[in-house]
Short mmCIF file of C-alpha atoms (C1' of nucleotides) and ligand atoms in Angstrom, two decimals:
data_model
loop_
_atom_site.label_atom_id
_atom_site.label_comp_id
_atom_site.label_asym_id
_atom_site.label_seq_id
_atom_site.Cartn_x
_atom_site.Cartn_y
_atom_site.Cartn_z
CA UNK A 1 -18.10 40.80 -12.62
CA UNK A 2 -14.69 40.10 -13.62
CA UNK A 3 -12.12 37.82 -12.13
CA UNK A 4 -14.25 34.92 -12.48
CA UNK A 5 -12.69 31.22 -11.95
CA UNK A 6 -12.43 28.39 -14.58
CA UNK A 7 -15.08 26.80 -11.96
CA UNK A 8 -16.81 29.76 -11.93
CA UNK A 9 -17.32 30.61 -15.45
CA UNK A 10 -18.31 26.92 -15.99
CA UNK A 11 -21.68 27.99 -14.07
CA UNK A 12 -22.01 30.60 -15.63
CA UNK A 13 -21.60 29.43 -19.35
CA UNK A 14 -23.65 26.20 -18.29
CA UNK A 15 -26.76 28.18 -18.07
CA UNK A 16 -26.18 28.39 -13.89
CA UNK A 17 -26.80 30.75 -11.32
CA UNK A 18 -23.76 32.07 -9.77
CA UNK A 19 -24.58 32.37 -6.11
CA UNK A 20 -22.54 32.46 -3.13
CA UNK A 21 -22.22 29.08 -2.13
CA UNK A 22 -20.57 28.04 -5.74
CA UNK A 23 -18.62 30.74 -5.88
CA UNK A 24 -16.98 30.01 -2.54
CA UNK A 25 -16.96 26.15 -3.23
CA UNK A 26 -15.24 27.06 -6.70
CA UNK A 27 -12.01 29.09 -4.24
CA UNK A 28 -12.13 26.15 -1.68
CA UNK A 29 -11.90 23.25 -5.10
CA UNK A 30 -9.16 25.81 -6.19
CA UNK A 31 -7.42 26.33 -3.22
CA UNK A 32 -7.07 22.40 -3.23
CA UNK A 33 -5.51 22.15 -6.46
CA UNK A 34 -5.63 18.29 -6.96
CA UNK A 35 -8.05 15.83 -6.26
CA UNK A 36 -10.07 15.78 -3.54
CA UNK A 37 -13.46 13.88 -1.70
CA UNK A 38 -16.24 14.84 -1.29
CA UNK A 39 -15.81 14.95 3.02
CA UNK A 40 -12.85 16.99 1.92
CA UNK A 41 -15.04 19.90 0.88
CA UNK A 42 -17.35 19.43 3.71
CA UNK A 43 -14.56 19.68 6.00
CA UNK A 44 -13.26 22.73 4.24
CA UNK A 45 -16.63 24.48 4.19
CA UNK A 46 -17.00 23.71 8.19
CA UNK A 47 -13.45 24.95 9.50
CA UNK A 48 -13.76 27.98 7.42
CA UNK A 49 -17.41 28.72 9.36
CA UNK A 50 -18.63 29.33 5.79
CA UNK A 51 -22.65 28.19 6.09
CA UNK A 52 -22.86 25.69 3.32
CA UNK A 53 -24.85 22.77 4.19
CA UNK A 54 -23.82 19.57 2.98
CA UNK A 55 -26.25 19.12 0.03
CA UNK A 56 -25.08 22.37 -1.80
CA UNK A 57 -22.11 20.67 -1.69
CA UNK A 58 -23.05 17.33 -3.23
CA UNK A 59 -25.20 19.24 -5.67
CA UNK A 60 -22.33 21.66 -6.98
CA UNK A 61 -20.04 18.16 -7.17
CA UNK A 62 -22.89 16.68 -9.39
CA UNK A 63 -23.54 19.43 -11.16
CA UNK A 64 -19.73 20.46 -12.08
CA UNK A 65 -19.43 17.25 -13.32
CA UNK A 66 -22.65 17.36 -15.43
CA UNK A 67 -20.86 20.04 -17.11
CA UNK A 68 -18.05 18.39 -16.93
CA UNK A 69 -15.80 21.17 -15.16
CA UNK A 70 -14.92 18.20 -12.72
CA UNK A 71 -14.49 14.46 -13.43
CA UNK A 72 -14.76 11.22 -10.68
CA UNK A 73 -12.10 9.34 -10.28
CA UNK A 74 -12.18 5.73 -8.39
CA UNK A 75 -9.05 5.53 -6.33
CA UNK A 76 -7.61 2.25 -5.63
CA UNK A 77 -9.48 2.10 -2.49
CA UNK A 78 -12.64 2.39 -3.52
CA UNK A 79 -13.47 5.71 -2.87
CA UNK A 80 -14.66 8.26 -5.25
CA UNK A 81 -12.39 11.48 -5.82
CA UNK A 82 -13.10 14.98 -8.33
CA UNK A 83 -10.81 16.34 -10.63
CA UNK A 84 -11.03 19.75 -11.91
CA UNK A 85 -10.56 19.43 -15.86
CA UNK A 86 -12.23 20.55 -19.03
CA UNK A 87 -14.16 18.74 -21.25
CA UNK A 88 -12.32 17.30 -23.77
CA UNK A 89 -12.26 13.91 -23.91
CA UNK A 90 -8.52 12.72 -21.71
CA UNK A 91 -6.84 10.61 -18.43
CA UNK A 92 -5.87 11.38 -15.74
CA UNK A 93 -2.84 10.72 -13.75
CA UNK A 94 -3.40 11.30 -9.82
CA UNK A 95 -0.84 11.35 -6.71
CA UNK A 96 -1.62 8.35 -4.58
CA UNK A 97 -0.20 10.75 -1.40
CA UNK A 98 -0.89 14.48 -2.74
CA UNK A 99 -3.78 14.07 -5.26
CA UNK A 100 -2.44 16.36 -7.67
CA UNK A 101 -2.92 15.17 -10.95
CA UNK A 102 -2.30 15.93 -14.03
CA UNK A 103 -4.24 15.37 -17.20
CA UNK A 104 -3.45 13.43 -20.45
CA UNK A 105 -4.19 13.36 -23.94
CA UNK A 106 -5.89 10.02 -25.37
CA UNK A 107 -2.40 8.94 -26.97
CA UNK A 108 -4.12 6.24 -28.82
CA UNK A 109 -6.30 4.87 -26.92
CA UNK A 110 -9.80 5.59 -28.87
CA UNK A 111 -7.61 3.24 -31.79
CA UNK A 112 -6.76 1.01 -28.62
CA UNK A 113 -10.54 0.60 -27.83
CA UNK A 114 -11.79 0.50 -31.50
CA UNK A 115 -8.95 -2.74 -32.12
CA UNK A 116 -10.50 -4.31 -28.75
CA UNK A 117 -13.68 -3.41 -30.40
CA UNK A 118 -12.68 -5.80 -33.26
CA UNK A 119 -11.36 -8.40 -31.40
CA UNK A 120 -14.08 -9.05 -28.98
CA UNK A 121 -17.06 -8.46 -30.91
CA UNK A 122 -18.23 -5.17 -28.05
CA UNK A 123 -19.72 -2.22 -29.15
CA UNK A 124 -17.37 0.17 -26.84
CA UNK A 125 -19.33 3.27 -25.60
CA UNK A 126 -16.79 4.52 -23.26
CA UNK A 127 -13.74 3.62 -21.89
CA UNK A 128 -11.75 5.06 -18.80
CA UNK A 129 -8.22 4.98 -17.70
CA UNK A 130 -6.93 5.94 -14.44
CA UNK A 131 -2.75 5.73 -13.36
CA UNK A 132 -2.11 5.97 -9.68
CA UNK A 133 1.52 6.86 -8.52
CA UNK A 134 3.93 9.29 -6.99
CA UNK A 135 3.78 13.01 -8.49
CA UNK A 136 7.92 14.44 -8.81
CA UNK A 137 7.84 16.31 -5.53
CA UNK A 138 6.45 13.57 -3.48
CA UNK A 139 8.49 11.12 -5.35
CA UNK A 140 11.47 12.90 -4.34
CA UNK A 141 10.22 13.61 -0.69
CA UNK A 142 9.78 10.07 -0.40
CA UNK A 143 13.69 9.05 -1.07
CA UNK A 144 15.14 10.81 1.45
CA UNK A 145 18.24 9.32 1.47
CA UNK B 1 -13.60 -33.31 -2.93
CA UNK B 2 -13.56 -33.48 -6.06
CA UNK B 3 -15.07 -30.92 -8.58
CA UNK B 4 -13.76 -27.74 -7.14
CA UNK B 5 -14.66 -24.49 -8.74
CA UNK B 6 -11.87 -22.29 -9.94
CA UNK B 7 -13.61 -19.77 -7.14
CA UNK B 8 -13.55 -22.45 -4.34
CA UNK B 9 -9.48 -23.79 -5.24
CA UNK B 10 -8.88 -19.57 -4.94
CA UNK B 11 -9.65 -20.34 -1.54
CA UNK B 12 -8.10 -23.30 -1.12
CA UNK B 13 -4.53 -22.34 -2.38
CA UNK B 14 -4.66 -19.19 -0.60
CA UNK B 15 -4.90 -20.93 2.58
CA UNK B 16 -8.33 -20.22 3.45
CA UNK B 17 -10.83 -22.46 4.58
CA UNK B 18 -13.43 -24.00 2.40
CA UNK B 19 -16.67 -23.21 4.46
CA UNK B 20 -20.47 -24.32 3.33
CA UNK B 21 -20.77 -20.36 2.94
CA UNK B 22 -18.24 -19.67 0.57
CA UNK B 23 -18.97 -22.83 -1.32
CA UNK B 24 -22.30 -21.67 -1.79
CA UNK B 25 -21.33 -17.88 -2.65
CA UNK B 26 -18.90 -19.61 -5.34
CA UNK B 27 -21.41 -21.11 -7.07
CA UNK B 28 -23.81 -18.00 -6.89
CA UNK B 29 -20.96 -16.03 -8.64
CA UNK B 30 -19.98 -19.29 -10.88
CA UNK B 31 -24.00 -18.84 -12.08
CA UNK B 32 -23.56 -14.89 -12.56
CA UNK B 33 -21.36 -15.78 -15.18
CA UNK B 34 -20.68 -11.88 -15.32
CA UNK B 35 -20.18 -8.51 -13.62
CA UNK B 36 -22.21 -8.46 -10.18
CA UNK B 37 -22.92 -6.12 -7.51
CA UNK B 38 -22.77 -6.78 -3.82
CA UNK B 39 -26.43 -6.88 -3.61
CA UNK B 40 -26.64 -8.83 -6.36
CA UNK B 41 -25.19 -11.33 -4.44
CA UNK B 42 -27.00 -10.71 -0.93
CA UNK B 43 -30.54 -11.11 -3.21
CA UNK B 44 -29.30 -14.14 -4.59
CA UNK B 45 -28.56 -16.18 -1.21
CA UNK B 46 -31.64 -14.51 0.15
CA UNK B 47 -33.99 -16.10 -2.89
CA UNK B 48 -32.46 -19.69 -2.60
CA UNK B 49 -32.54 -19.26 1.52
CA UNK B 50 -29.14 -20.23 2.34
CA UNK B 51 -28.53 -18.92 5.80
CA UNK B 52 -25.80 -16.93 4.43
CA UNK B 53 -25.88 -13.66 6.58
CA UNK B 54 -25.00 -9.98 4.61
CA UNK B 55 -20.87 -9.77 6.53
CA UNK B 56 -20.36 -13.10 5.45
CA UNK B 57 -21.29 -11.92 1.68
CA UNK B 58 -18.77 -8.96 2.02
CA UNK B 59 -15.93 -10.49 3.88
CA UNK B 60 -16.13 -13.63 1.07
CA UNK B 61 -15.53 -10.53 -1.54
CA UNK B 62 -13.35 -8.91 0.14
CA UNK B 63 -11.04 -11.58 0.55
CA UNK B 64 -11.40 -13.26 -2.84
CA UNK B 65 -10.39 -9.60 -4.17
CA UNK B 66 -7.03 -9.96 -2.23
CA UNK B 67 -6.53 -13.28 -3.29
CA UNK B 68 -6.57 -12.00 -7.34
CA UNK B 69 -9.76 -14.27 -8.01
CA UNK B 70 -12.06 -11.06 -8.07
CA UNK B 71 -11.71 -7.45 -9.42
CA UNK B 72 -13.50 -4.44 -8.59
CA UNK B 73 -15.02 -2.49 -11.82
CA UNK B 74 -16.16 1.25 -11.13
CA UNK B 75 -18.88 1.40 -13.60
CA UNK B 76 -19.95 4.90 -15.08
CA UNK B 77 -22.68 5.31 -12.99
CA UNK B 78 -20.32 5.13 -9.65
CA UNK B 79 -21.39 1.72 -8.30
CA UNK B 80 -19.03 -0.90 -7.52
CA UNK B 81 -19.67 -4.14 -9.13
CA UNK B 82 -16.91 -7.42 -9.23
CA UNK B 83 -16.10 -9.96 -11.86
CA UNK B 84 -14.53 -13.06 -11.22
CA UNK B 85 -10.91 -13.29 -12.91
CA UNK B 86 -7.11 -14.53 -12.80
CA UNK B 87 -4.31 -13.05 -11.00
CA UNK B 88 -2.72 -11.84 -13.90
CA UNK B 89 -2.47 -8.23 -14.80
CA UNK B 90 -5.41 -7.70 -17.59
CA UNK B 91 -8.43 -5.12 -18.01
CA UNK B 92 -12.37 -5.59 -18.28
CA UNK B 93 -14.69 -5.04 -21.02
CA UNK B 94 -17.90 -4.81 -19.79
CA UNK B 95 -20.93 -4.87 -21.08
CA UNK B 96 -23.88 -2.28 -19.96
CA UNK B 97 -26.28 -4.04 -20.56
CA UNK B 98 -26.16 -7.66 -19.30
CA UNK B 99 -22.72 -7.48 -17.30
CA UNK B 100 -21.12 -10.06 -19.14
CA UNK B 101 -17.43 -9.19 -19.21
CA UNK B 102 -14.17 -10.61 -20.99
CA UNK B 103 -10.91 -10.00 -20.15
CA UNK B 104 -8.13 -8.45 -22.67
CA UNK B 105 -4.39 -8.47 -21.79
CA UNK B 106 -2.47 -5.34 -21.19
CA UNK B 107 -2.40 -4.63 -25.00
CA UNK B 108 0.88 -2.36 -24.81
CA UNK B 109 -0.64 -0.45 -21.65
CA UNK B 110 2.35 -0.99 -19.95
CA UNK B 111 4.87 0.84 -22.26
CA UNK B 112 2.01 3.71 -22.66
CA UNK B 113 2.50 3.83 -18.94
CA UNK B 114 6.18 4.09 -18.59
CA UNK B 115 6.24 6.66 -21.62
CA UNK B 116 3.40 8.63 -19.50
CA UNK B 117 5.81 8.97 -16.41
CA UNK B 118 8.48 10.07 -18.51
CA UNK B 119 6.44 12.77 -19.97
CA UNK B 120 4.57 13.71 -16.72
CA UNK B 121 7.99 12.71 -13.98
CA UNK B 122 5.26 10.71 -12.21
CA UNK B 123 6.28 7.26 -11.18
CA UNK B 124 3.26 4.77 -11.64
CA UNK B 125 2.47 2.36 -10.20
CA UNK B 126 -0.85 1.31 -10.42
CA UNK B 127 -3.01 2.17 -13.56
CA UNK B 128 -6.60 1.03 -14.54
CA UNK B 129 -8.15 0.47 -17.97
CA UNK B 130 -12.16 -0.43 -18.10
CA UNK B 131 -14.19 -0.38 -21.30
CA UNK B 132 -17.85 -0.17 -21.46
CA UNK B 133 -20.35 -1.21 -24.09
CA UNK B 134 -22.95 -4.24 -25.90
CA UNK B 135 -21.67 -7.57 -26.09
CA UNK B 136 -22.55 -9.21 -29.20
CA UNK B 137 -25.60 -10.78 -28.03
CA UNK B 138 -26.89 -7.25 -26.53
CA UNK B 139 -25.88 -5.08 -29.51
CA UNK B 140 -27.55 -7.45 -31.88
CA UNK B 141 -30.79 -7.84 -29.38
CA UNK B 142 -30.46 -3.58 -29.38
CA UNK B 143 -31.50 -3.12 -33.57
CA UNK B 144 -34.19 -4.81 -34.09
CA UNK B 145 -35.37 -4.04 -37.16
"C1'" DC C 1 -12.90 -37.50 18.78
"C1'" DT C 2 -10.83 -33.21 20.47
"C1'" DT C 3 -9.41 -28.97 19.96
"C1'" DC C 4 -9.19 -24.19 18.59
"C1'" DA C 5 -8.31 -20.63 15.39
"C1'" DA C 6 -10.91 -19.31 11.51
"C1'" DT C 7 -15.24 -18.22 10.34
"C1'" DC C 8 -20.05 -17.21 10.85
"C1'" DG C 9 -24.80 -14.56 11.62
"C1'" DA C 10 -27.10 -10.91 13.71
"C1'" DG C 11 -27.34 -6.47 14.39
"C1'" DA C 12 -25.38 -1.99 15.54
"C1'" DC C 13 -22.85 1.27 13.33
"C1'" DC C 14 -20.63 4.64 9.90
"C1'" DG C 15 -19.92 7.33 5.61
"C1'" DT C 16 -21.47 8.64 1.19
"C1'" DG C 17 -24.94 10.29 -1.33
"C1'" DT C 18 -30.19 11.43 -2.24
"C1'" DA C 19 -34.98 13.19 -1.32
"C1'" DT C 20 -38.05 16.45 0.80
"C1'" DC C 21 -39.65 20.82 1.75
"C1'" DA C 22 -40.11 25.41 3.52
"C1'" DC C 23 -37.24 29.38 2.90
"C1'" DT C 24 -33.95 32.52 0.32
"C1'" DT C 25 -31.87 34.78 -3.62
"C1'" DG C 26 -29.87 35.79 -8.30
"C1'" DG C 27 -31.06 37.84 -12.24
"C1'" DT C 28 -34.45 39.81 -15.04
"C1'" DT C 29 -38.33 43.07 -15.96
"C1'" DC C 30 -40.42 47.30 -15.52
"C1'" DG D 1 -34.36 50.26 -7.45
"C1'" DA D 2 -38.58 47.53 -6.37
"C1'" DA D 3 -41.16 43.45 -7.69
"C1'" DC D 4 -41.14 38.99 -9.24
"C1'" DC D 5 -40.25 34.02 -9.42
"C1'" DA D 6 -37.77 30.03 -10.84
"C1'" DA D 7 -33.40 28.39 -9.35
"C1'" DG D 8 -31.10 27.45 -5.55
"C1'" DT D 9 -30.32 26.67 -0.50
"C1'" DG D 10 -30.05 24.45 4.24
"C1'" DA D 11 -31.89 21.40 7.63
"C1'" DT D 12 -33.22 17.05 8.15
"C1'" DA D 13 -34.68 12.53 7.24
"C1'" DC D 14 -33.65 8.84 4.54
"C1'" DA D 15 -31.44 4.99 1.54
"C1'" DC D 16 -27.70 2.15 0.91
"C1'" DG D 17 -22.97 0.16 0.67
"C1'" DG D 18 -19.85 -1.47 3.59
"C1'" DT D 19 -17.57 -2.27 8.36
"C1'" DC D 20 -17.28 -3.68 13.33
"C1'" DT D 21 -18.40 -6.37 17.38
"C1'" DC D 22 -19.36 -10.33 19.68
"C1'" DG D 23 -21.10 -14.65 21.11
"C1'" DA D 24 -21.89 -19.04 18.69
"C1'" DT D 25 -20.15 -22.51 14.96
"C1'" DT D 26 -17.22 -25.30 12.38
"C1'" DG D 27 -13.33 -26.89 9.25
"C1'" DA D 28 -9.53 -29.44 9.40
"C1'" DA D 29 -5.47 -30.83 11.78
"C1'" DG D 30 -3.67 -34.18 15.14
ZN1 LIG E 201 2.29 14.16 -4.80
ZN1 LIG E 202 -9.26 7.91 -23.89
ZN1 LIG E 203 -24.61 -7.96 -22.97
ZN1 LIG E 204 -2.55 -2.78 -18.05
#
DNA sequence: CTTCAATCGAGACCGTGTATCACTTGGTTC
DNA sequence: GAACCAAGTGATACACGGTCTCGATTGAAG
């Protein structure tokens, strides 16, 4: 079985069945390359006639990011969002039009937390930090002057 | 009318009226004295009986989330909750345990921000920093022995 | 005291996500 | 490759956070 995803291997190495429906939600998260909701794969899975019900598609979200293959992300709205990423500990930095993101290192923040740590008296578990903005191309695309 | 809540001069200032309602969800909040969900809130005016119905509960946190007097914190597990604040750019530590939450400053979190859109070419614009933990009082109640 | 836009309460509604359960299937065993 | 069976699936009902609508109230201005 070669040619197998990031996504796909994730299953795989996680101990997962590989069955149709993940493989074919793994192309349609890949073909999406950025963030994306939830209703976005739902919508994907319908208009390509594909007969994934809608659980299978909650449960491969949950489960991807169990493994952590795929992190949430609260947009500014409220609503949740999934990243494809691996699972080292890092940020991410998301397109408020396209969703593409792009992921960061820490750069300092575990010493951020553990000096807030200090100052406050908390016992920080976890921490999480989100930037919202304009990605180069839609940046430009958005002066069009 | 003397005695007004920091909650019920948000109102005020921002040109909003000061109904029985809204007086009465301020001081709900006001006795939180932390991080609270929406239903936290609905339970709350439904124990003391207020006639308070569940829109009016939403619509009062909606709007004192425009007006800069309330944040929205995504915790870990994906639920919203809010925590009463100033209109000042700062960041939440929360605690996991009892909710409690103090506010830090930006802590240099602006010039990590500007050096990530150089690196990336993203242009930020909004960015979010939450921190998750044990107060004091929790993390000492947490060891016992 | 009037007046009226702002606000309210009730309840229908919508979208996200979960639980249930009978049915299917991937992967292993022989 | 056929048998086996736990893992997984799809349909559906459900739970819940949050919004919308609309007729009834009310704060506060004059
Ligand atoms: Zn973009
Ligand atoms: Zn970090
Ligand atoms: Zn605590
Ligand atoms: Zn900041």
């Amino acid at each position: 079985m070669p040619d197998l995803t990031a996504l796909e291997t994730a299953f795989e190495t996680a101990g997962h069945r590989l069955t149709r429906p993940r493989r074919a939600l793994a192309e349609l998260i890949d073909a999406r390359d950025g963030a994306f909701s939830a209703a976005d794969l739902v919508a994907d899975a319908q208009g390509r006639r594909l007969g994934i019900g809608r659980a299978t598609i909650f449960r491969a979200i949950e489960l991807l990011e169990e493994i952590g293959a795929l992190e949430r992300i609260d947009l500014p709205t409220g609503e949740h969002a999934y990243v494809p990423c691996g699972p080292a500990h890092h940020h991410h930095v998301v397109c408020r039009r396209c969703s593409r993101s792009v992921e960061i290192g820490d750069l300092g923040l575990g010493a951020l937390a553990r000096d807030i740590a200090r100052k406050t008296g908390y016992q920080i578990d976890v921490h999480r930090l989100e930037l919202f903005g304009l990605c180069p191309d839609c940046r430009l695309a958005s002066v069009p002057a």
